[in-house]
Amino acid sequence: MSEPDEPHRTPNACWWCGDPETTGEHKFKHSDLKRLARENGQVDPTSVYKGGEGYSGTLRSLKKGAGLRWEQSLCGACNNHRSQPFDIAYTRFSEYVWERQDHFEHCNTLDFNDVFGMSWSAQATNLARYLGKQLGCVLAEKGLPIAPSIIRFLNGDSGCSDVTFVLWRDRARRELHRMGQLDELDVRGYWLPPMPRYTDEVGAFVGTDYAYIIGFFGLCARYRTNVEASASFFESATVPVPLDDQPFSLPD
């Protein structure tokens, strides 16, 4: 049976596989939050401040809470076992760029060989799939269509015709990194910029951008339903990491 071309989602079903939804994906990886919360060798959630939509204040937990998770939209198998390779690739990448923030202040390229070694191609693709999974979760939460190409990419397709995956260095957050402290608050952290909603001339939804920033090193899944995707970061071992104000201003 052929897969329908139109985006769709069955209510109360996992947007990825269609089984009953039981879990919500984390917006921020636990390993990232632990890195911020470690004080004097101990992990203290109250040392981490989260601001923005849904929750503002210090954390009480690094695992639970509406401020840390997307709404329930996945089954347990997809959110854990099926996507584990994506999580592993992201965790390695995040650790690598976090530890090299000073290096990337001035370096405008990234070599995936340095991050993942000889398996860079598979692991960089899994990193993009991690972003694709996050994109799917936020689209499901907002009731927006999820293109079948996103699901096929998570299931093993070599690319995604509706999403371009890009890297960039955020200019404003690079300045925050240089400050380190602002009003006695450590402003170096992990960021989820607001997601724009693009529409056509009659107001129909045609895309958005899911971005996640590690310190000031950004990853973005640029979703367009009406434009063929451009080359993505996992297609080359060495990729440009331009300094820009936001990923949405990067050329198509």
PDB file of C-alpha atoms in Angstrom:
ATOM      1  CA  MET A   1       0.000   0.000   0.000  1.00  0.00           C
ATOM      2  CA  SER A   2       1.429   3.364  -0.966  1.00  0.00           C
ATOM      3  CA  GLU A   3       1.859   6.114   1.628  1.00  0.00           C
ATOM      4  CA  PRO A   4      -0.453   9.130   1.178  1.00  0.00           C
ATOM      5  CA  ASP A   5       1.256  12.283  -0.009  1.00  0.00           C
ATOM      6  CA  GLU A   6      -0.707  14.681   2.184  1.00  0.00           C
ATOM      7  CA  PRO A   7       0.570  15.529   5.685  1.00  0.00           C
ATOM      8  CA  HIS A   8      -1.627  14.078   8.403  1.00  0.00           C
ATOM      9  CA  ARG A   9      -1.785  13.049  12.030  1.00  0.00           C
ATOM     10  CA  THR A  10      -4.320  10.812  13.753  1.00  0.00           C
ATOM     11  CA  PRO A  11      -5.506  12.268  17.097  1.00  0.00           C
ATOM     12  CA  ASN A  12      -4.092  10.524  20.201  1.00  0.00           C
ATOM     13  CA  ALA A  13      -1.690   8.545  18.043  1.00  0.00           C
ATOM     14  CA  CYS A  14       2.092   8.699  17.861  1.00  0.00           C
ATOM     15  CA  TRP A  15       2.829  11.037  14.979  1.00  0.00           C
ATOM     16  CA  TRP A  16       5.777   8.845  13.962  1.00  0.00           C
ATOM     17  CA  CYS A  17       4.347   5.294  13.859  1.00  0.00           C
ATOM     18  CA  GLY A  18       0.617   5.627  14.615  1.00  0.00           C
ATOM     19  CA  ASP A  19       0.563   3.593  17.835  1.00  0.00           C
ATOM     20  CA  PRO A  20      -1.159   5.143  20.878  1.00  0.00           C
ATOM     21  CA  GLU A  21       0.758   8.147  22.194  1.00  0.00           C
ATOM     22  CA  THR A  22       2.112   7.726  25.727  1.00  0.00           C
ATOM     23  CA  THR A  23       5.085  10.090  26.145  1.00  0.00           C
ATOM     24  CA  GLY A  24       6.408  13.556  25.400  1.00  0.00           C
ATOM     25  CA  GLU A  25       9.907  14.217  24.107  1.00  0.00           C
ATOM     26  CA  HIS A  26      12.321  16.357  26.141  1.00  0.00           C
ATOM     27  CA  LYS A  27      12.928  19.834  24.743  1.00  0.00           C
ATOM     28  CA  PHE A  28      16.344  19.882  26.434  1.00  0.00           C
ATOM     29  CA  LYS A  29      18.505  16.791  26.803  1.00  0.00           C
ATOM     30  CA  HIS A  30      19.062  15.659  30.369  1.00  0.00           C
ATOM     31  CA  SER A  31      22.814  15.524  29.716  1.00  0.00           C
ATOM     32  CA  ASP A  32      22.776  19.206  28.658  1.00  0.00           C
ATOM     33  CA  LEU A  33      20.896  20.274  31.762  1.00  0.00           C
ATOM     34  CA  LYS A  34      23.198  18.246  34.021  1.00  0.00           C
ATOM     35  CA  ARG A  35      26.147  20.078  32.484  1.00  0.00           C
ATOM     36  CA  LEU A  36      24.605  23.393  33.548  1.00  0.00           C
ATOM     37  CA  ALA A  37      23.402  22.186  36.943  1.00  0.00           C
ATOM     38  CA  ARG A  38      26.670  20.736  38.209  1.00  0.00           C
ATOM     39  CA  GLU A  39      27.856  22.848  41.133  1.00  0.00           C
ATOM     40  CA  ASN A  40      30.849  21.793  43.246  1.00  0.00           C
ATOM     41  CA  GLY A  41      30.592  18.239  41.965  1.00  0.00           C
ATOM     42  CA  GLN A  42      26.855  17.978  42.755  1.00  0.00           C
ATOM     43  CA  VAL A  43      23.876  18.280  40.394  1.00  0.00           C
ATOM     44  CA  ASP A  44      21.572  21.070  41.610  1.00  0.00           C
ATOM     45  CA  PRO A  45      18.493  21.766  39.421  1.00  0.00           C
ATOM     46  CA  THR A  46      17.836  25.061  41.227  1.00  0.00           C
ATOM     47  CA  SER A  47      21.078  26.437  39.795  1.00  0.00           C
ATOM     48  CA  VAL A  48      19.504  26.361  36.294  1.00  0.00           C
ATOM     49  CA  TYR A  49      17.141  29.132  35.191  1.00  0.00           C
ATOM     50  CA  LYS A  50      14.633  28.585  32.386  1.00  0.00           C
ATOM     51  CA  GLY A  51      12.804  31.488  30.831  1.00  0.00           C
ATOM     52  CA  GLY A  52      10.232  31.662  28.086  1.00  0.00           C
ATOM     53  CA  GLU A  53       6.899  30.242  26.997  1.00  0.00           C
ATOM     54  CA  GLY A  54       5.306  27.908  29.513  1.00  0.00           C
ATOM     55  CA  TYR A  55       7.714  28.379  32.425  1.00  0.00           C
ATOM     56  CA  SER A  56      10.066  30.969  33.878  1.00  0.00           C
ATOM     57  CA  GLY A  57      12.171  30.373  36.973  1.00  0.00           C
ATOM     58  CA  THR A  58      14.716  27.990  38.409  1.00  0.00           C
ATOM     59  CA  LEU A  59      14.164  24.288  37.827  1.00  0.00           C
ATOM     60  CA  ARG A  60      12.928  21.809  40.411  1.00  0.00           C
ATOM     61  CA  SER A  61      13.801  18.795  38.261  1.00  0.00           C
ATOM     62  CA  LEU A  62      16.013  18.111  35.269  1.00  0.00           C
ATOM     63  CA  LYS A  63      13.646  15.464  33.872  1.00  0.00           C
ATOM     64  CA  LYS A  64      10.036  16.483  34.538  1.00  0.00           C
ATOM     65  CA  GLY A  65       7.835  19.479  34.002  1.00  0.00           C
ATOM     66  CA  ALA A  66       5.970  21.213  31.170  1.00  0.00           C
ATOM     67  CA  GLY A  67       8.888  23.561  30.695  1.00  0.00           C
ATOM     68  CA  LEU A  68      11.167  20.654  29.772  1.00  0.00           C
ATOM     69  CA  ARG A  69       8.955  18.479  27.567  1.00  0.00           C
ATOM     70  CA  TRP A  70       6.826  18.807  24.483  1.00  0.00           C
ATOM     71  CA  GLU A  71       3.237  17.671  24.893  1.00  0.00           C
ATOM     72  CA  GLN A  72       2.569  13.933  24.713  1.00  0.00           C
ATOM     73  CA  SER A  73       2.665  12.888  21.054  1.00  0.00           C
ATOM     74  CA  LEU A  74       4.894   9.780  20.799  1.00  0.00           C
ATOM     75  CA  CYS A  75       4.682   6.159  21.822  1.00  0.00           C
ATOM     76  CA  GLY A  76       7.296   4.781  24.207  1.00  0.00           C
ATOM     77  CA  ALA A  77       9.021   2.695  21.527  1.00  0.00           C
ATOM     78  CA  CYS A  78       9.585   5.660  19.199  1.00  0.00           C
ATOM     79  CA  ASN A  79      10.590   8.047  21.973  1.00  0.00           C
ATOM     80  CA  ASN A  80      13.111   5.635  23.432  1.00  0.00           C
ATOM     81  CA  HIS A  81      14.310   2.588  21.495  1.00  0.00           C
ATOM     82  CA  ARG A  82      13.747   3.706  17.894  1.00  0.00           C
ATOM     83  CA  SER A  83      15.310   7.127  18.345  1.00  0.00           C
ATOM     84  CA  GLN A  84      18.166   6.097  20.636  1.00  0.00           C
ATOM     85  CA  PRO A  85      20.797   6.359  17.843  1.00  0.00           C
ATOM     86  CA  PHE A  86      19.642   9.951  17.237  1.00  0.00           C
ATOM     87  CA  ASP A  87      19.981  10.809  20.921  1.00  0.00           C
ATOM     88  CA  ILE A  88      23.472   9.288  21.086  1.00  0.00           C
ATOM     89  CA  ALA A  89      24.631  11.300  18.059  1.00  0.00           C
ATOM     90  CA  TYR A  90      23.214  14.522  19.490  1.00  0.00           C
ATOM     91  CA  THR A  91      24.761  13.933  22.924  1.00  0.00           C
ATOM     92  CA  ARG A  92      28.207  13.452  21.402  1.00  0.00           C
ATOM     93  CA  PHE A  93      27.834  16.525  19.206  1.00  0.00           C
ATOM     94  CA  SER A  94      26.576  18.710  22.051  1.00  0.00           C
ATOM     95  CA  GLU A  95      29.449  17.722  24.307  1.00  0.00           C
ATOM     96  CA  TYR A  96      31.955  18.385  21.515  1.00  0.00           C
ATOM     97  CA  VAL A  97      30.798  21.910  20.632  1.00  0.00           C
ATOM     98  CA  TRP A  98      30.126  22.932  24.256  1.00  0.00           C
ATOM     99  CA  GLU A  99      33.689  22.123  25.218  1.00  0.00           C
ATOM    100  CA  ARG A 100      35.011  24.081  22.230  1.00  0.00           C
ATOM    101  CA  GLN A 101      33.041  27.323  22.481  1.00  0.00           C
ATOM    102  CA  ASP A 102      36.208  29.395  22.595  1.00  0.00           C
ATOM    103  CA  HIS A 103      37.479  27.648  19.462  1.00  0.00           C
ATOM    104  CA  PHE A 104      34.270  28.332  17.551  1.00  0.00           C
ATOM    105  CA  GLU A 105      34.341  32.020  18.402  1.00  0.00           C
ATOM    106  CA  HIS A 106      36.695  32.373  15.444  1.00  0.00           C
ATOM    107  CA  CYS A 107      36.403  29.104  13.482  1.00  0.00           C
ATOM    108  CA  ASN A 108      33.723  29.142  10.775  1.00  0.00           C
ATOM    109  CA  THR A 109      33.868  25.472   9.748  1.00  0.00           C
ATOM    110  CA  LEU A 110      33.213  22.164  11.476  1.00  0.00           C
ATOM    111  CA  ASP A 111      34.765  18.812  10.576  1.00  0.00           C
ATOM    112  CA  PHE A 112      32.492  15.903  11.467  1.00  0.00           C
ATOM    113  CA  ASN A 113      35.526  13.610  11.433  1.00  0.00           C
ATOM    114  CA  ASP A 114      36.661  15.409  14.588  1.00  0.00           C
ATOM    115  CA  VAL A 115      33.261  14.894  16.214  1.00  0.00           C
ATOM    116  CA  PHE A 116      32.373  11.346  15.194  1.00  0.00           C
ATOM    117  CA  GLY A 117      35.478   9.819  13.647  1.00  0.00           C
ATOM    118  CA  MET A 118      35.211   7.394  10.734  1.00  0.00           C
ATOM    119  CA  SER A 119      31.469   6.935  11.238  1.00  0.00           C
ATOM    120  CA  TRP A 120      30.858  10.658  10.689  1.00  0.00           C
ATOM    121  CA  SER A 121      28.403  10.216   7.794  1.00  0.00           C
ATOM    122  CA  ALA A 122      26.004   7.922   9.667  1.00  0.00           C
ATOM    123  CA  GLN A 123      26.310   9.888  12.896  1.00  0.00           C
ATOM    124  CA  ALA A 124      25.863  13.316  11.280  1.00  0.00           C
ATOM    125  CA  THR A 125      22.722  11.948   9.599  1.00  0.00           C
ATOM    126  CA  ASN A 126      21.483  10.690  12.973  1.00  0.00           C
ATOM    127  CA  LEU A 127      22.146  14.155  14.376  1.00  0.00           C
ATOM    128  CA  ALA A 128      19.854  15.577  11.687  1.00  0.00           C
ATOM    129  CA  ARG A 129      17.263  12.917  12.527  1.00  0.00           C
ATOM    130  CA  TYR A 130      17.388  14.064  16.153  1.00  0.00           C
ATOM    131  CA  LEU A 131      16.404  17.545  14.913  1.00  0.00           C
ATOM    132  CA  GLY A 132      13.744  15.974  12.701  1.00  0.00           C
ATOM    133  CA  LYS A 133      12.227  14.215  15.706  1.00  0.00           C
ATOM    134  CA  GLN A 134      12.195  17.478  17.677  1.00  0.00           C
ATOM    135  CA  LEU A 135      10.595  19.247  14.720  1.00  0.00           C
ATOM    136  CA  GLY A 136       7.890  16.582  14.515  1.00  0.00           C
ATOM    137  CA  CYS A 137       7.115  16.941  18.226  1.00  0.00           C
ATOM    138  CA  VAL A 138       6.690  20.698  18.102  1.00  0.00           C
ATOM    139  CA  LEU A 139       4.572  20.475  14.932  1.00  0.00           C
ATOM    140  CA  ALA A 140       2.353  17.912  16.661  1.00  0.00           C
ATOM    141  CA  GLU A 141       2.052  20.147  19.738  1.00  0.00           C
ATOM    142  CA  LYS A 142       1.008  23.120  17.620  1.00  0.00           C
ATOM    143  CA  GLY A 143      -1.392  21.088  15.481  1.00  0.00           C
ATOM    144  CA  LEU A 144       0.603  21.727  12.298  1.00  0.00           C
ATOM    145  CA  PRO A 145       1.035  19.223   9.456  1.00  0.00           C
ATOM    146  CA  ILE A 146       3.964  16.792   9.542  1.00  0.00           C
ATOM    147  CA  ALA A 147       5.175  15.913   6.060  1.00  0.00           C
ATOM    148  CA  PRO A 148       5.511  12.156   5.372  1.00  0.00           C
ATOM    149  CA  SER A 149       9.074  12.859   4.177  1.00  0.00           C
ATOM    150  CA  ILE A 150      10.048  13.685   7.783  1.00  0.00           C
ATOM    151  CA  ILE A 151       8.805  10.292   8.968  1.00  0.00           C
ATOM    152  CA  ARG A 152      10.534   8.525   6.071  1.00  0.00           C
ATOM    153  CA  PHE A 153      13.781  10.283   6.993  1.00  0.00           C
ATOM    154  CA  LEU A 154      13.492   9.081  10.598  1.00  0.00           C
ATOM    155  CA  ASN A 155      12.783   5.594   9.258  1.00  0.00           C
ATOM    156  CA  GLY A 156      16.003   5.495   7.245  1.00  0.00           C
ATOM    157  CA  ASP A 157      15.683   7.589   4.073  1.00  0.00           C
ATOM    158  CA  SER A 158      19.000   9.217   3.191  1.00  0.00           C
ATOM    159  CA  GLY A 159      17.495  12.719   3.077  1.00  0.00           C
ATOM    160  CA  CYS A 160      14.329  14.722   3.621  1.00  0.00           C
ATOM    161  CA  SER A 161      12.802  16.595   0.693  1.00  0.00           C
ATOM    162  CA  ASP A 162      10.926  19.068   2.919  1.00  0.00           C
ATOM    163  CA  VAL A 163      13.623  19.927   5.488  1.00  0.00           C
ATOM    164  CA  THR A 164      17.054  21.551   5.154  1.00  0.00           C
ATOM    165  CA  PHE A 165      19.352  20.994   8.138  1.00  0.00           C
ATOM    166  CA  VAL A 166      21.840  23.814   8.752  1.00  0.00           C
ATOM    167  CA  LEU A 167      24.472  24.888  11.272  1.00  0.00           C
ATOM    168  CA  TRP A 168      25.347  28.440  12.239  1.00  0.00           C
ATOM    169  CA  ARG A 169      26.913  30.497  15.025  1.00  0.00           C
ATOM    170  CA  ASP A 170      24.544  32.931  16.691  1.00  0.00           C
ATOM    171  CA  ARG A 171      26.115  36.384  16.822  1.00  0.00           C
ATOM    172  CA  ALA A 172      24.168  37.738  19.826  1.00  0.00           C
ATOM    173  CA  ARG A 173      24.674  34.636  21.941  1.00  0.00           C
ATOM    174  CA  ARG A 174      28.364  34.649  21.111  1.00  0.00           C
ATOM    175  CA  GLU A 175      28.494  38.007  22.869  1.00  0.00           C
ATOM    176  CA  LEU A 176      26.705  36.477  25.874  1.00  0.00           C
ATOM    177  CA  HIS A 177      29.324  33.734  25.923  1.00  0.00           C
ATOM    178  CA  ARG A 178      32.036  36.377  26.054  1.00  0.00           C
ATOM    179  CA  MET A 179      30.296  38.085  28.991  1.00  0.00           C
ATOM    180  CA  GLY A 180      29.773  34.886  30.928  1.00  0.00           C
ATOM    181  CA  GLN A 181      27.877  36.707  33.671  1.00  0.00           C
ATOM    182  CA  LEU A 182      25.054  39.249  33.474  1.00  0.00           C
ATOM    183  CA  ASP A 183      23.630  40.633  36.729  1.00  0.00           C
ATOM    184  CA  GLU A 184      25.292  37.718  38.538  1.00  0.00           C
ATOM    185  CA  LEU A 185      23.422  35.230  36.302  1.00  0.00           C
ATOM    186  CA  ASP A 186      25.417  32.841  34.138  1.00  0.00           C
ATOM    187  CA  VAL A 187      23.947  33.509  30.700  1.00  0.00           C
ATOM    188  CA  ARG A 188      25.787  30.717  28.926  1.00  0.00           C
ATOM    189  CA  GLY A 189      23.338  27.921  28.255  1.00  0.00           C
ATOM    190  CA  TYR A 190      21.005  26.181  25.791  1.00  0.00           C
ATOM    191  CA  TRP A 191      18.387  28.071  23.812  1.00  0.00           C
ATOM    192  CA  LEU A 192      15.160  27.385  21.923  1.00  0.00           C
ATOM    193  CA  PRO A 193      14.406  30.473  19.802  1.00  0.00           C
ATOM    194  CA  PRO A 194      10.753  31.219  18.950  1.00  0.00           C
ATOM    195  CA  MET A 195       9.574  29.318  15.879  1.00  0.00           C
ATOM    196  CA  PRO A 196       8.306  31.474  13.008  1.00  0.00           C
ATOM    197  CA  ARG A 197       5.211  30.343  11.126  1.00  0.00           C
ATOM    198  CA  TYR A 198       5.322  30.857   7.367  1.00  0.00           C
ATOM    199  CA  THR A 199       2.124  31.064   5.292  1.00  0.00           C
ATOM    200  CA  ASP A 200       1.287  31.514   1.629  1.00  0.00           C
ATOM    201  CA  GLU A 201      -0.782  34.277   0.049  1.00  0.00           C
ATOM    202  CA  VAL A 202      -4.057  32.720   1.263  1.00  0.00           C
ATOM    203  CA  GLY A 203      -2.787  32.101   4.788  1.00  0.00           C
ATOM    204  CA  ALA A 204      -2.091  28.369   4.502  1.00  0.00           C
ATOM    205  CA  PHE A 205       0.819  27.011   6.532  1.00  0.00           C
ATOM    206  CA  VAL A 206       3.919  26.375   4.389  1.00  0.00           C
ATOM    207  CA  GLY A 207       6.729  25.956   6.921  1.00  0.00           C
ATOM    208  CA  THR A 208       8.653  26.835  10.051  1.00  0.00           C
ATOM    209  CA  ASP A 209      12.156  26.681  11.509  1.00  0.00           C
ATOM    210  CA  TYR A 210      13.049  24.571  14.540  1.00  0.00           C
ATOM    211  CA  ALA A 211      16.328  25.852  15.995  1.00  0.00           C
ATOM    212  CA  TYR A 212      18.340  24.767  19.022  1.00  0.00           C
ATOM    213  CA  ILE A 213      21.440  26.581  20.260  1.00  0.00           C
ATOM    214  CA  ILE A 214      24.266  25.011  22.272  1.00  0.00           C
ATOM    215  CA  GLY A 215      25.959  28.002  23.879  1.00  0.00           C
ATOM    216  CA  PHE A 216      26.078  29.993  20.651  1.00  0.00           C
ATOM    217  CA  PHE A 217      26.434  27.084  18.214  1.00  0.00           C
ATOM    218  CA  GLY A 218      23.114  26.617  16.455  1.00  0.00           C
ATOM    219  CA  LEU A 219      21.381  23.771  14.654  1.00  0.00           C
ATOM    220  CA  CYS A 220      18.273  24.369  12.592  1.00  0.00           C
ATOM    221  CA  ALA A 221      15.699  22.238  10.759  1.00  0.00           C
ATOM    222  CA  ARG A 222      14.177  24.505   8.101  1.00  0.00           C
ATOM    223  CA  TYR A 223      10.814  22.984   7.116  1.00  0.00           C
ATOM    224  CA  ARG A 224       9.155  24.096   3.864  1.00  0.00           C
ATOM    225  CA  THR A 225       6.158  22.364   2.302  1.00  0.00           C
ATOM    226  CA  ASN A 226       6.378  24.326  -0.944  1.00  0.00           C
ATOM    227  CA  VAL A 227      10.144  24.434  -1.634  1.00  0.00           C
ATOM    228  CA  GLU A 228      12.538  21.557  -2.303  1.00  0.00           C
ATOM    229  CA  ALA A 229      15.116  21.249   0.473  1.00  0.00           C
ATOM    230  CA  SER A 230      18.666  22.501  -0.091  1.00  0.00           C
ATOM    231  CA  ALA A 231      21.876  20.661   0.803  1.00  0.00           C
ATOM    232  CA  SER A 232      22.028  19.709   4.496  1.00  0.00           C
ATOM    233  CA  PHE A 233      24.981  19.623   6.888  1.00  0.00           C
ATOM    234  CA  PHE A 234      25.262  15.827   6.988  1.00  0.00           C
ATOM    235  CA  GLU A 235      26.095  15.622   3.281  1.00  0.00           C
ATOM    236  CA  SER A 236      29.742  16.705   3.735  1.00  0.00           C
ATOM    237  CA  ALA A 237      32.425  15.936   6.298  1.00  0.00           C
ATOM    238  CA  THR A 238      33.490  19.585   6.531  1.00  0.00           C
ATOM    239  CA  VAL A 239      30.690  22.135   6.669  1.00  0.00           C
ATOM    240  CA  PRO A 240      30.509  25.940   7.001  1.00  0.00           C
ATOM    241  CA  VAL A 241      29.273  27.408  10.285  1.00  0.00           C
ATOM    242  CA  PRO A 242      28.536  31.052   9.389  1.00  0.00           C
ATOM    243  CA  LEU A 243      28.205  33.790  11.989  1.00  0.00           C
ATOM    244  CA  ASP A 244      24.705  35.226  11.690  1.00  0.00           C
ATOM    245  CA  ASP A 245      21.947  36.859  13.713  1.00  0.00           C
ATOM    246  CA  GLN A 246      19.515  33.986  13.183  1.00  0.00           C
ATOM    247  CA  PRO A 247      19.300  30.828  11.047  1.00  0.00           C
ATOM    248  CA  PHE A 248      16.251  32.118   9.207  1.00  0.00           C
ATOM    249  CA  SER A 249      18.306  34.758   7.395  1.00  0.00           C
ATOM    250  CA  LEU A 250      20.688  32.195   5.923  1.00  0.00           C
ATOM    251  CA  PRO A 251      20.299  31.723   2.162  1.00  0.00           C
ATOM    252  CA  ASP A 252      18.126  28.912   0.800  1.00  0.00           C
TER     253      ASP A 252
END
